[in-house]
Amino acid sequence: MINNSLPSIIAIDGPAASGKSTLGRSLAERLGYLFFDTGVMYRAITWIALSLDMDLRDEAAVTKLAEEAQIDVRPPSKQDGRAFDVIAGNRDITWDTRAADVEGNVSVVSAYPGVRRALSAQQRRIGLRGSIVMVGRDIGTVVLPEADLKVYLDATAEERAKRRYNELIQRGEKADYEEVLKKVIERDRIDSTRAVAPLRPADDAMILDSDKMNAEEVLEHVLELCK
Ligand code: DC
């Protein structure tokens, strides 16, 4: 369905668990585009740092790691619900990047300017190839301000915590809703108050509230915007 009148670079930003990845994945599928969830790069660096027992407060060491780490995001090798493989070195860390200790530390890692510089440059290079749906926090504002279509997907913290909680339960993990909600609010605070590339809608972004729409409705709405 690739057609010259369609936007080639589509940026989807928004807070944690607002439905960005679900939207990005299905939109890319419908358009025959590449789906690139940039959050996995920050998660992968966080996972590597934790697995090396690094002190995450050591900004210089974490930045060096982000500059040197070999992270690869590839088409999915397994049908276990993943949208892609995340590879660090030779190891498949796709599900490791979703673990609670990564979840709890990734905001700190992603606030470091040097980490952002290293990862944004890689994201930009990939995004400029076009025919891509890129999902993140700063795609429309910093990584690819020239994106042809920018969507900012929002939802209340309570609704997003409910979704994250259900996701964890479905994966067989233990979860407590109040705890999940606390973490969502804390992550919002860090993501939107950091000095570099804070979470905010681009001036020319279409703001959608996914509280009031289900995933299918959000997708259909964005497909209309693409036309
Ligand atoms: O979308 P996610 O939950 O996988 O993102 C993980 C973390 O990475 C989140 O705390 C915000 C950060 N992130 C970012 O700062 N910029 C991006 N483009 C994508 C994610």
JSON list of C-alpha atoms in Angstrom, two decimals, residues 9 11 87 125 158 177:
[
{"chain": "A", "resi": 9, "resn": "ILE", "atom": "CA", "xyz": [8.14, 9.34, 8.05]},
{"chain": "A", "resi": 11, "resn": "ALA", "atom": "CA", "xyz": [6.40, 9.95, 14.33]},
{"chain": "A", "resi": 87, "resn": "ILE", "atom": "CA", "xyz": [19.98, -8.30, 20.37]},
{"chain": "A", "resi": 125, "resn": "ARG", "atom": "CA", "xyz": [19.90, 7.70, 10.52]},
{"chain": "A", "resi": 158, "resn": "GLU", "atom": "CA", "xyz": [-4.84, 5.64, 35.62]},
{"chain": "A", "resi": 177, "resn": "TYR", "atom": "CA", "xyz": [-2.03, -1.88, 40.45]}
]
